[in-house]
XYZ file of C-alpha atoms in Angstrom:
343
model
C -40.077 -21.238 27.762
C -37.108 -23.138 29.211
C -34.573 -21.096 27.236
C -36.155 -17.829 28.376
C -33.863 -17.407 31.380
C -35.633 -14.244 32.516
C -38.621 -16.418 33.515
C -36.555 -18.798 35.653
C -37.181 -18.968 39.391
C -34.631 -17.750 41.922
C -33.730 -21.337 42.861
C -33.149 -22.305 39.226
C -31.040 -19.185 38.654
C -28.895 -19.951 41.710
C -28.452 -23.548 40.509
C -27.372 -22.326 37.055
C -25.046 -19.768 38.624
C -23.436 -22.432 40.833
C -23.073 -24.876 37.941
C -21.365 -22.323 35.723
C -19.024 -21.364 38.559
C -18.013 -25.022 38.976
C -17.371 -25.382 35.244
C -15.162 -22.290 35.335
C -13.211 -23.680 38.297
C -12.605 -27.120 36.742
C -11.614 -26.034 33.249
C -9.759 -22.991 34.553
C -7.474 -25.381 36.434
C -6.657 -27.402 33.343
C -5.763 -24.387 31.238
C -2.870 -23.436 33.569
C -0.792 -26.439 32.587
C -1.491 -25.851 28.898
C -0.374 -22.203 29.083
C 2.747 -23.133 31.073
C 3.729 -25.550 28.305
C 2.956 -22.998 25.588
C 5.126 -20.426 27.385
C 8.097 -22.802 27.256
C 7.481 -24.259 23.805
C 6.944 -20.871 22.107
C 9.674 -19.073 24.053
C 7.533 -16.043 24.957
C 8.191 -16.430 28.695
C 5.844 -16.961 31.613
C 5.222 -13.259 32.278
C 4.020 -12.550 28.738
C 2.149 -15.871 28.488
C 0.494 -15.096 31.808
C -0.533 -11.637 30.641
C -1.819 -12.543 27.195
C -2.717 -16.247 27.109
C -3.600 -17.109 30.696
C -4.976 -13.630 31.417
C -7.235 -13.660 28.359
C -8.342 -17.274 28.798
C -9.243 -17.089 32.478
C -10.863 -13.695 31.962
C -13.026 -14.796 29.045
C -16.015 -15.793 31.168
C -15.940 -12.414 32.918
C -15.580 -10.469 29.683
C -18.486 -12.343 28.084
C -20.614 -11.627 31.152
C -19.793 -7.888 31.120
C -20.417 -7.510 27.385
C -23.671 -9.496 27.583
C -24.838 -7.422 30.543
C -24.105 -4.175 28.678
C -25.867 -5.420 25.549
C -28.931 -6.360 27.623
C -29.086 -2.897 29.200
C -27.339 -3.576 32.531
C -24.385 -1.141 32.409
C -23.906 -1.046 36.193
C -23.570 -4.842 36.362
C -21.173 -4.821 33.393
C -18.727 -2.319 34.906
C -18.970 -3.527 38.511
C -18.227 -7.083 37.334
C -15.083 -5.872 35.559
C -13.777 -3.753 38.437
C -14.801 -6.273 41.080
C -12.963 -8.990 39.175
C -9.722 -6.995 39.169
C -10.063 -6.312 42.904
C -10.711 -9.892 43.958
C -8.030 -11.266 41.616
C -5.480 -9.043 43.317
C -6.556 -10.643 46.599
C -6.124 -14.066 44.975
C -2.463 -13.240 44.412
C -2.135 -12.795 48.171
C -3.890 -16.147 48.652
C -1.438 -17.796 46.233
C 1.356 -16.291 48.345
C 0.154 -18.485 51.219
C 0.878 -21.601 49.159
C 4.548 -20.720 48.581
C 6.276 -21.197 51.900
C 9.928 -20.661 50.963
C 9.603 -16.895 50.532
C 7.116 -14.175 49.699
C 5.829 -14.631 46.164
C 6.707 -11.082 45.046
C 10.272 -11.693 46.217
C 10.735 -15.053 44.507
C 9.005 -14.079 41.233
C 10.527 -10.614 40.822
C 10.857 -9.600 37.180
C 10.860 -6.467 35.052
C 7.880 -7.628 32.910
C 5.668 -8.152 35.972
C 6.625 -4.739 37.333
C 5.750 -3.162 33.997
C 2.425 -4.998 33.867
C 1.482 -3.567 37.254
C 2.329 -0.064 36.052
C 0.181 -0.694 32.969
C -2.707 -1.796 35.190
C -2.514 1.399 37.242
C -2.535 3.514 34.067
C -5.548 1.677 32.612
C -7.544 1.915 35.847
C -6.779 5.638 35.952
C -8.224 6.031 32.457
C -11.449 4.279 33.514
C -11.667 6.529 36.582
C -11.294 9.525 34.272
C -14.264 8.410 32.139
C -17.165 9.513 34.399
C -15.828 13.062 34.758
C -15.286 13.617 31.024
C -18.028 15.059 28.782
C -20.740 12.560 27.876
C -19.723 12.335 24.232
C -19.447 9.321 21.982
C -18.858 8.290 18.395
C -21.271 5.553 17.309
C -22.065 5.188 21.056
C -18.373 4.568 21.826
C -16.662 6.893 24.314
C -13.114 8.109 23.424
C -11.788 6.576 26.666
C -12.572 3.106 25.283
C -10.390 3.729 22.247
C -7.555 5.110 24.383
C -7.815 2.060 26.678
C -7.340 -0.354 23.791
C -4.435 1.591 22.255
C -2.703 2.001 25.633
C -3.098 -1.703 26.384
C -1.502 -2.761 23.090
C 1.350 -0.299 23.644
C 1.842 -1.554 27.212
C 1.963 -5.217 26.167
C 4.634 -4.366 23.595
C 6.660 -2.775 26.382
C 6.217 -5.896 28.507
C 7.443 -8.075 25.643
C 10.439 -5.775 25.156
C 11.224 -5.947 28.881
C 11.335 -9.751 28.529
C 13.489 -9.805 25.389
C 15.776 -6.868 26.204
C 15.535 -5.985 29.903
C 17.136 -2.683 30.871
C 17.504 -3.795 34.500
C 17.286 -6.996 36.498
C 16.118 -7.605 40.083
C 18.848 -8.617 42.505
C 19.231 -12.377 42.725
C 18.874 -14.042 46.090
C 18.822 -17.675 47.133
C 15.016 -17.618 46.911
C 14.744 -15.923 43.505
C 13.133 -18.210 40.923
C 14.070 -17.274 37.369
C 11.720 -17.900 34.476
C 13.610 -20.597 32.571
C 12.015 -22.906 29.985
C 11.607 -26.454 31.289
C 12.161 -29.657 29.404
C 8.753 -30.692 28.141
C 7.288 -33.805 26.600
C 7.588 -32.907 22.921
C 5.429 -35.871 21.931
C 2.501 -33.506 22.478
C 2.491 -31.371 19.350
C 2.323 -27.600 19.536
C -0.824 -27.618 17.389
C -2.518 -29.959 19.864
C -1.638 -27.626 22.746
C -3.092 -24.656 20.859
C -6.202 -26.670 20.053
C -6.739 -27.637 23.677
C -6.166 -24.041 24.735
C -8.849 -22.759 22.326
C -11.357 -25.429 23.396
C -10.863 -24.574 27.073
C -11.240 -20.879 26.281
C -14.531 -21.572 24.499
C -15.882 -23.539 27.471
C -14.998 -20.706 29.863
C -16.641 -18.178 27.527
C -19.887 -20.163 27.308
C -19.986 -20.481 31.101
C -19.649 -16.697 31.396
C -22.433 -16.181 28.861
C -24.821 -18.303 30.955
C -23.752 -16.614 34.170
C -25.026 -13.185 33.109
C -28.784 -13.921 32.963
C -28.513 -15.986 36.148
C -26.865 -13.038 37.926
C -29.453 -10.588 36.555
C -32.266 -12.824 37.852
C -30.629 -13.085 41.274
C -30.321 -9.281 41.463
C -33.947 -8.861 40.424
C -35.463 -11.507 42.686
C -33.420 -10.721 45.810
C -33.558 -6.948 45.478
C -29.771 -6.676 45.587
C -28.159 -3.721 43.863
C -26.467 -4.609 40.549
C -23.203 -3.189 41.889
C -23.292 -5.572 44.849
C -24.115 -8.501 42.559
C -21.278 -7.542 40.224
C -18.684 -6.997 42.960
C -19.587 -9.892 45.255
C -21.176 -12.558 43.043
C -20.288 -12.426 39.365
C -16.813 -10.939 39.852
C -15.815 -13.635 42.332
C -17.384 -16.517 40.400
C -15.876 -15.524 37.050
C -12.529 -14.951 38.780
C -12.354 -18.480 40.166
C -9.999 -19.519 37.312
C -7.492 -16.859 38.408
C -7.498 -18.244 41.954
C -7.227 -21.849 40.814
C -4.631 -21.168 38.119
C -2.436 -18.962 40.320
C -2.363 -21.562 43.116
C -1.787 -24.335 40.565
C 1.046 -22.361 38.961
C 2.702 -21.802 42.357
C 2.469 -25.502 43.159
C 4.030 -26.285 39.756
C 6.885 -23.896 40.556
C 5.854 -21.510 37.760
C 5.996 -18.441 40.010
C 6.403 -15.856 37.265
C 3.386 -17.345 35.495
C 1.344 -17.101 38.711
C 2.152 -13.413 39.245
C 2.003 -12.547 35.536
C -1.308 -14.372 35.150
C -2.949 -12.284 37.868
C -1.437 -8.882 37.111
C -1.517 -9.341 33.350
C -5.037 -10.712 33.576
C -6.073 -7.660 35.575
C -4.686 -5.360 32.887
C -6.613 -7.354 30.281
C -9.764 -7.129 32.405
C -9.790 -3.342 32.122
C -10.709 -3.917 28.477
C -14.036 -5.357 29.708
C -15.085 -1.756 30.228
C -14.142 -0.768 26.680
C -15.875 -3.843 25.223
C -18.957 -3.172 27.371
C -19.017 0.441 26.184
C -19.105 -0.799 22.585
C -21.891 -3.283 23.408
C -23.934 -0.677 25.297
C -26.011 1.166 22.709
C -27.492 3.952 24.860
C -24.457 6.237 25.011
C -21.337 6.159 27.159
C -21.202 3.364 29.719
C -18.753 5.403 31.828
C -21.530 7.788 32.799
C -23.526 4.894 34.244
C -20.778 3.911 36.679
C -22.257 3.953 40.184
C -20.661 5.724 43.139
C -19.962 2.361 44.774
C -18.118 1.194 41.664
C -16.020 4.373 41.701
C -15.104 3.595 45.316
C -13.961 0.136 44.200
C -11.991 1.699 41.357
C -10.073 3.824 43.849
C -9.535 0.871 46.196
C -8.299 -1.280 43.312
C -5.835 1.426 42.312
C -4.645 1.472 45.915
C -4.220 -2.318 45.929
C -2.216 -2.180 42.699
C 0.017 0.552 44.144
C 0.607 -1.454 47.354
C 1.446 -4.507 45.252
C 3.977 -2.490 43.242
C 5.572 -1.253 46.463
C 5.912 -4.886 47.479
C 7.483 -5.783 44.140
C 10.061 -3.041 44.600
C 10.758 -3.721 48.282
C 10.909 -7.515 47.785
C 10.478 -8.488 51.420
C 11.770 -12.068 51.672
C 9.650 -13.171 54.630
C 6.759 -11.543 56.424
C 4.260 -12.245 59.205
C 2.086 -15.268 58.547
C 4.328 -16.336 55.692
C 3.224 -13.503 53.396
C 4.598 -10.035 52.717
C 3.268 -6.703 53.912
C 1.803 -6.068 50.451
C -0.304 -9.253 50.538
C -1.593 -8.378 54.010
C -2.309 -4.829 52.876
C -4.220 -5.982 49.793
C -6.439 -8.248 51.909
C -7.177 -5.456 54.391
C -8.059 -2.985 51.611
C -10.461 -5.502 50.034
C -12.194 -6.141 53.357
C -12.528 -2.378 53.894
C -14.234 -2.173 50.493
C -16.773 -4.845 51.451
C -17.502 -3.071 54.750
C -18.013 0.250 52.925
C -20.505 -1.398 50.558
C -22.801 -2.300 53.444
C -22.272 0.886 55.405
């Protein structure tokens, strides 16, 4: 039957995969402007809006794919898609840095909330890395690490909000520092209309992610590729297209804090894919199905997050090629990961 995607040919699966990726790119671009307006109109700030609204919206297609993969008995694809998405999105931040020529992005968009979000990301990734070496126990097929992940994320987001409302320290201001200040917006567009558009765009991205999963599973089956490779190189990149598009779009709009917060905050949100996939996976703990290659990517992603935090603290104003040492380092680490996959 036509709706039985498992019977589709490789060519049809690739066509579906490509179509969904294009949908994610187009509607992921539009949602950036909506979130930027919501950040100003609601007063939550670009860092928090980037973490919660933009991060959740652009990550929806990836989260749907991971949960669907886990539910359909593909735990390796589910986890590798989540970790691969975080890795490539960190690289996208370095790409966005190329589009801001006045100074390095981490210098111009320095803020306490973004620093705290990066620390939260490192903590959440560490919890996932701890999962495979813990006892294979679960309650209703849910591993305790999944519960801790969710609780820690909520606690971390509250800290980020507090750092925005009542910062205990501020980064030094330079001539290139861009503060997150609300802009004058066209108030003829009602707040309810903005929220409505945001929810519609989120739904479209989620549906695209839902259709991506069977297409990716077919590609892995018909080409003989390992599910880890498919997750890291295909689904993770395709479902992360909104992060690339939205971060570049935010930089071009001058919303630098939103660009950085959207990537780092979105990465922290993406760690919850693993918890959600663990709940969807009914054959025990999903953490004990994490492949060795995925663990390697977990370690590399932790390293990229640490390098990025070093860059946020150092705040190099200008670097070789127009980007900072942290952006160059992140790109090199990602390329090393790809080389290790094939070696």
